[in-house]
mmCIF file of C-alpha atoms in Angstrom:
data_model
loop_
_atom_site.group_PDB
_atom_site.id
_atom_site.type_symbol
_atom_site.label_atom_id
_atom_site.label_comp_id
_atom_site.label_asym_id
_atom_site.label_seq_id
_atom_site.Cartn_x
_atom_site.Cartn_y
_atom_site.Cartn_z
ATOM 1 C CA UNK A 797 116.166 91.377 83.995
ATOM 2 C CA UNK A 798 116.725 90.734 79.973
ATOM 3 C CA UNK A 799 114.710 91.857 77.350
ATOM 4 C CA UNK A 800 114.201 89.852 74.268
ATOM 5 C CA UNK A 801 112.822 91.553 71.130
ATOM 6 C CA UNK A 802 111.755 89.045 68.559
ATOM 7 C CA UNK A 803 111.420 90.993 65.000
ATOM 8 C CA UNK A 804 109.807 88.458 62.020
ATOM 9 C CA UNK A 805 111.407 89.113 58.689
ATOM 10 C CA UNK A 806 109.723 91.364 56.429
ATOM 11 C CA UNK A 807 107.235 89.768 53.822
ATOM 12 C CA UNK A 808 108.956 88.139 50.425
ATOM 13 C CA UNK A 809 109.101 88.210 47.438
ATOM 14 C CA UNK A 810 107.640 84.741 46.292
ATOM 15 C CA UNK A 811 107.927 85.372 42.877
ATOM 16 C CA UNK A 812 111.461 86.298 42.903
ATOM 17 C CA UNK A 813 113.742 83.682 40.495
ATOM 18 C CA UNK A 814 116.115 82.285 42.927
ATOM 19 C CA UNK A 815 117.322 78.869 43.390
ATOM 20 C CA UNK A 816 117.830 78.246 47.008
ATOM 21 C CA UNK A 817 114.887 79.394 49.938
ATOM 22 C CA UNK A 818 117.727 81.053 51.750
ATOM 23 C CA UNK A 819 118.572 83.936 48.862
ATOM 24 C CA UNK A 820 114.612 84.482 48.786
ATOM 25 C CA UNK A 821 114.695 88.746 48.994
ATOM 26 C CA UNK A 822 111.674 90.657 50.914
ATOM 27 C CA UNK A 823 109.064 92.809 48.782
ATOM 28 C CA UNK A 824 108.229 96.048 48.418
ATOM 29 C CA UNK A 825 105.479 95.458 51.047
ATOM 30 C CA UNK A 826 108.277 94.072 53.198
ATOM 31 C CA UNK A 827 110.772 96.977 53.461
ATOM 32 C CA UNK A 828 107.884 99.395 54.377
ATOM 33 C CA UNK A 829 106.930 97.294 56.989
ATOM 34 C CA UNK A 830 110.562 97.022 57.951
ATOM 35 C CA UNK A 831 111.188 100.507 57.771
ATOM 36 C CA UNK A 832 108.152 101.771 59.260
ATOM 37 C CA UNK A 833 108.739 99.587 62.798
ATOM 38 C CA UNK A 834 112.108 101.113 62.628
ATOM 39 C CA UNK A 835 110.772 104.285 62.692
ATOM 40 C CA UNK A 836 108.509 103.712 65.631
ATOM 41 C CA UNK A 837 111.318 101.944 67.138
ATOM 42 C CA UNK A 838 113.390 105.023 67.001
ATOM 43 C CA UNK A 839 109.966 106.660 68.570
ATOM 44 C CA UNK A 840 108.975 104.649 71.629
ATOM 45 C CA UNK A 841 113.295 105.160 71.932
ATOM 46 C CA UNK A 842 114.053 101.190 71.897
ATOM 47 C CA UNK A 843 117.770 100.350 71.763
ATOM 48 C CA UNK A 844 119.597 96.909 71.852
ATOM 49 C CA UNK A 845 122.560 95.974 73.544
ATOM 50 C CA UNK A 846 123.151 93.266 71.151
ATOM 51 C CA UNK A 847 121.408 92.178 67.568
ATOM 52 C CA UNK A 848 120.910 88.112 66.750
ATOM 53 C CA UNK A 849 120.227 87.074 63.185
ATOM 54 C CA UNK A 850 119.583 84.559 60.585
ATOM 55 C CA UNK A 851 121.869 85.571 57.457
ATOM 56 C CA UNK A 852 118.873 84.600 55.364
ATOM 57 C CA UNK A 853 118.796 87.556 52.456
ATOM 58 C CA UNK A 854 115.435 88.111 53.674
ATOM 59 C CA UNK A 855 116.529 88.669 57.751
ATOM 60 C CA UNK A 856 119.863 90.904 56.174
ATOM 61 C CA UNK A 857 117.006 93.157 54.046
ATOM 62 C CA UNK A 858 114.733 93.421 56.526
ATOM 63 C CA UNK A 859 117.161 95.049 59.360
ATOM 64 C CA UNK A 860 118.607 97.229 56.338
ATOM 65 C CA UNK A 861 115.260 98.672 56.006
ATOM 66 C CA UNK A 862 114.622 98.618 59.638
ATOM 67 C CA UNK A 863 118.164 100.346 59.955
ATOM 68 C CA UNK A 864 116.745 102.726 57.525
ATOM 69 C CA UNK A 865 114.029 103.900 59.350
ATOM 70 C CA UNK A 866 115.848 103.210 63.277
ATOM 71 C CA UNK A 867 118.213 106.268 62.534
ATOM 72 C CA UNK A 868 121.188 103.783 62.865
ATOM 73 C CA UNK A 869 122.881 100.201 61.832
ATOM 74 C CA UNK A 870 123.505 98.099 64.478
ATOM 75 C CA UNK A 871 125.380 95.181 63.374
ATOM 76 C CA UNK A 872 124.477 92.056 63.637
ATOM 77 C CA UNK A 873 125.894 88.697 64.463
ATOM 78 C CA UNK A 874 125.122 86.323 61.910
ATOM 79 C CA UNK A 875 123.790 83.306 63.426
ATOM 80 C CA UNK A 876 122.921 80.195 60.918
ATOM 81 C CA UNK A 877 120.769 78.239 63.530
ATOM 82 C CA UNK A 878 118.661 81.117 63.223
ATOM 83 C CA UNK A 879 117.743 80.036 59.941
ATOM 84 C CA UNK A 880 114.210 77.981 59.782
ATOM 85 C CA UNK A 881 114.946 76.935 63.461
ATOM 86 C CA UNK A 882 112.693 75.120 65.510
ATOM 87 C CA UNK A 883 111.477 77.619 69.038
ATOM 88 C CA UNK A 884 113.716 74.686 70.860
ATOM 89 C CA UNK A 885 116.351 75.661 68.517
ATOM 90 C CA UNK A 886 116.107 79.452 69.128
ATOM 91 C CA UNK A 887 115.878 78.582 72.712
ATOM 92 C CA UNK A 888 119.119 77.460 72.433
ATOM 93 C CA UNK A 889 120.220 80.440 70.638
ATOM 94 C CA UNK A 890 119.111 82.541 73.202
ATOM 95 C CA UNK A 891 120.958 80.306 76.170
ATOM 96 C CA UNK A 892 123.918 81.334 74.794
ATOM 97 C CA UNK A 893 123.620 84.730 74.497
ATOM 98 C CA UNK A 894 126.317 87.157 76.560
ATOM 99 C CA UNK A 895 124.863 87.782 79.931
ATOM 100 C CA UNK A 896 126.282 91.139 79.512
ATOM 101 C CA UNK A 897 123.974 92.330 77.304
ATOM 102 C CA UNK A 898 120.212 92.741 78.480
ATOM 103 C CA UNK A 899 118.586 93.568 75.588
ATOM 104 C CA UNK A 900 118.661 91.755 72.380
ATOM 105 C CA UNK A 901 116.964 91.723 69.397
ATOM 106 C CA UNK A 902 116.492 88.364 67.421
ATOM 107 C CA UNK A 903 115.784 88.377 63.677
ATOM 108 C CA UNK A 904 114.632 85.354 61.988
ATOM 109 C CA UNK A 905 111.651 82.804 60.650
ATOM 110 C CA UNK A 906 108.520 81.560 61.470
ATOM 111 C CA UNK A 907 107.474 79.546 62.660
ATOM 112 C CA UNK A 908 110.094 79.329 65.360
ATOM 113 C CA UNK A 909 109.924 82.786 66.214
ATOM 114 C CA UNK A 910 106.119 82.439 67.407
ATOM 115 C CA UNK A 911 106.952 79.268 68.710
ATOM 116 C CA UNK A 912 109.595 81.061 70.690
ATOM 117 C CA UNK A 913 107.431 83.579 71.903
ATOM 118 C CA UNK A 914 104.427 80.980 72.803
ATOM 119 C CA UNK A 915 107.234 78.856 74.818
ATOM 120 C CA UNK A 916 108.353 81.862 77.129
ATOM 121 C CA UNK A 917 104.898 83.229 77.689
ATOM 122 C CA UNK A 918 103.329 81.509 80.266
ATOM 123 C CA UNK A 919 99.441 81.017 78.473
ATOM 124 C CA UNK A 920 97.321 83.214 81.058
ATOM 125 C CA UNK A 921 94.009 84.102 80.693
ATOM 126 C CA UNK A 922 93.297 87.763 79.453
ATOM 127 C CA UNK A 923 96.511 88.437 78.181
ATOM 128 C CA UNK A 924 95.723 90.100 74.899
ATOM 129 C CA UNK A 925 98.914 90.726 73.554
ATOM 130 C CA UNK A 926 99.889 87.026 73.745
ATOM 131 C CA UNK A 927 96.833 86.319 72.253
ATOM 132 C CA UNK A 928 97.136 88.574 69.357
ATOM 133 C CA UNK A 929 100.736 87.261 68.677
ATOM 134 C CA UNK A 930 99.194 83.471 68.792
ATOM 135 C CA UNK A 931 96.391 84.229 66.356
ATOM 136 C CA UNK A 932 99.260 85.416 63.992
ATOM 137 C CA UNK A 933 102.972 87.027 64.302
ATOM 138 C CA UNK A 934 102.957 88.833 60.987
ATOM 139 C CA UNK A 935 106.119 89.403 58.788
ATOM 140 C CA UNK A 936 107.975 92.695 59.821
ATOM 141 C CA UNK A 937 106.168 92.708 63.452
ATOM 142 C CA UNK A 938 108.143 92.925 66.546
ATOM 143 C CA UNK A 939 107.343 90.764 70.559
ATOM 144 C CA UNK A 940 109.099 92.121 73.409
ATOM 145 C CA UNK A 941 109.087 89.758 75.987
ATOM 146 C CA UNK A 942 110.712 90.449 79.046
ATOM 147 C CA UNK A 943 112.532 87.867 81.628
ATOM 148 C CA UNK A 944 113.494 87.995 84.951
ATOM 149 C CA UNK A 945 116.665 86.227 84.953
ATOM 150 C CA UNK A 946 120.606 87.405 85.522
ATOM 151 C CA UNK A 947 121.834 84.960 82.712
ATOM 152 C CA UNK A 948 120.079 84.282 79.138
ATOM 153 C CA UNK A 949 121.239 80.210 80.300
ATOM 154 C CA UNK A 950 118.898 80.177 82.850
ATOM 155 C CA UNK A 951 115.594 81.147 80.470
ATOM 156 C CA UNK A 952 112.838 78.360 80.698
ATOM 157 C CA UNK A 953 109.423 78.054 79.648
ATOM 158 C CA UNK A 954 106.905 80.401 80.534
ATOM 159 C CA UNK A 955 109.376 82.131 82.540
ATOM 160 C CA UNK A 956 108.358 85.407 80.538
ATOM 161 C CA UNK A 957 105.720 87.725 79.783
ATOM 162 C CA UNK A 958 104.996 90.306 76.372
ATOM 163 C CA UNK A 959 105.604 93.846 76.793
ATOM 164 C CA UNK A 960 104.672 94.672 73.416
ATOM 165 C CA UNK A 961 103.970 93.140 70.567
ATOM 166 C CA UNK A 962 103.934 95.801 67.305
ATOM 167 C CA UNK A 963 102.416 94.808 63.592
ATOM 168 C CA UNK A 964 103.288 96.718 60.928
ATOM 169 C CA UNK A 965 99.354 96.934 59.958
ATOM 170 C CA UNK A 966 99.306 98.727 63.508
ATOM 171 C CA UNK A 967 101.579 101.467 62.444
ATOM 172 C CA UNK A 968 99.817 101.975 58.644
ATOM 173 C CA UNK A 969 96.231 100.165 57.889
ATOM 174 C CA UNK A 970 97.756 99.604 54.223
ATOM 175 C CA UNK A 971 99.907 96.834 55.720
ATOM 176 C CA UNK A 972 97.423 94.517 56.639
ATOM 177 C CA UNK A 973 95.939 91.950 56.954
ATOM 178 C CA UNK A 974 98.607 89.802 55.292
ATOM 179 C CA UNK A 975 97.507 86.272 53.266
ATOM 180 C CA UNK A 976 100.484 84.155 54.796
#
């Protein structure tokens, strides 16, 4: 069994001056959000075996302030396809994950990340949290999906199902709803 925690980047700053989408920081908004679903990460007693992310400035700020409120830094490898992938792309992030680690978290972008998460999660009917997450995967909101497979290469689609799927307007009504 593998667990696959998809976290969304906390929200930007738009109006920052930078030159290149990549460097684009998160807002204040975006490291409470951060922070906050690290602290109820650290709550519910979540751990990772292994942490997956985009080296956007925005995916780096967001698991600082994530780290901030989890208690701990887990450090991440720094993976560019990450960055404004497609969910075929993350897919293939995912295949090559090491099989010894079962649960991973995966920073990064939509709209791949919802992609992702719509791919893996087999559309059933009544399933409110996959619902909920196809409606709208907020910035700084985390999907645990879990899979029953030995070996992240052997993941297809619809082969999963959402464990939980946490907004930061959840944790704090002040948070939400978001424009983008």
């Amino acid at each position: 069994m593998k667990t696959l925690t998809l976290f969304r980047h906390g929200k930007s700053g738009w109006d920052s001056p930078v030159s290149r989408d990549f460097d684009r920081p998160i807002n204040e908004r975006g490291c409470k959000g951060s922070r906050l679903i690290g602290e109820h990460a650290r709550a519910l007693d979540l751990h990772w075996d292994h942490v997956v992310s985009s080296p956007a400035v925005r995916c780096t700020e967001t698991l600082d302030a994530f780290w901030d409120g989890y208690g701990r830094i887990l450090h991440p490898n720094w993976d560019r396809r990450i960055y404004l992938a497609s969910g075929a792309t993350l897919l293939d992030v995912v295949h090559d994950l090491p099989d010894d680690d079962a649960e991973v978290m995966m920073c990064g972008h939509n709209p791949g990340l919802e992609d992702l998460a719509l791919m893996l999660i087999p559309d059933i009917r009544g399933d409110e949290l996959r619902d909920e997450l196809e409606a709208k995967f907020p910035t700084a909101s985390i999907a645990e999906l879990q899979l029953d497979v030995e070996k992240w290469a052997d993941i297809k689609e619809g082969g999963g199902r959402i464990t939980r799927f946490i907004r930061p307007r959840d944790l704090d009504a002040d948070l939400g709803p978001e424009q983008d």
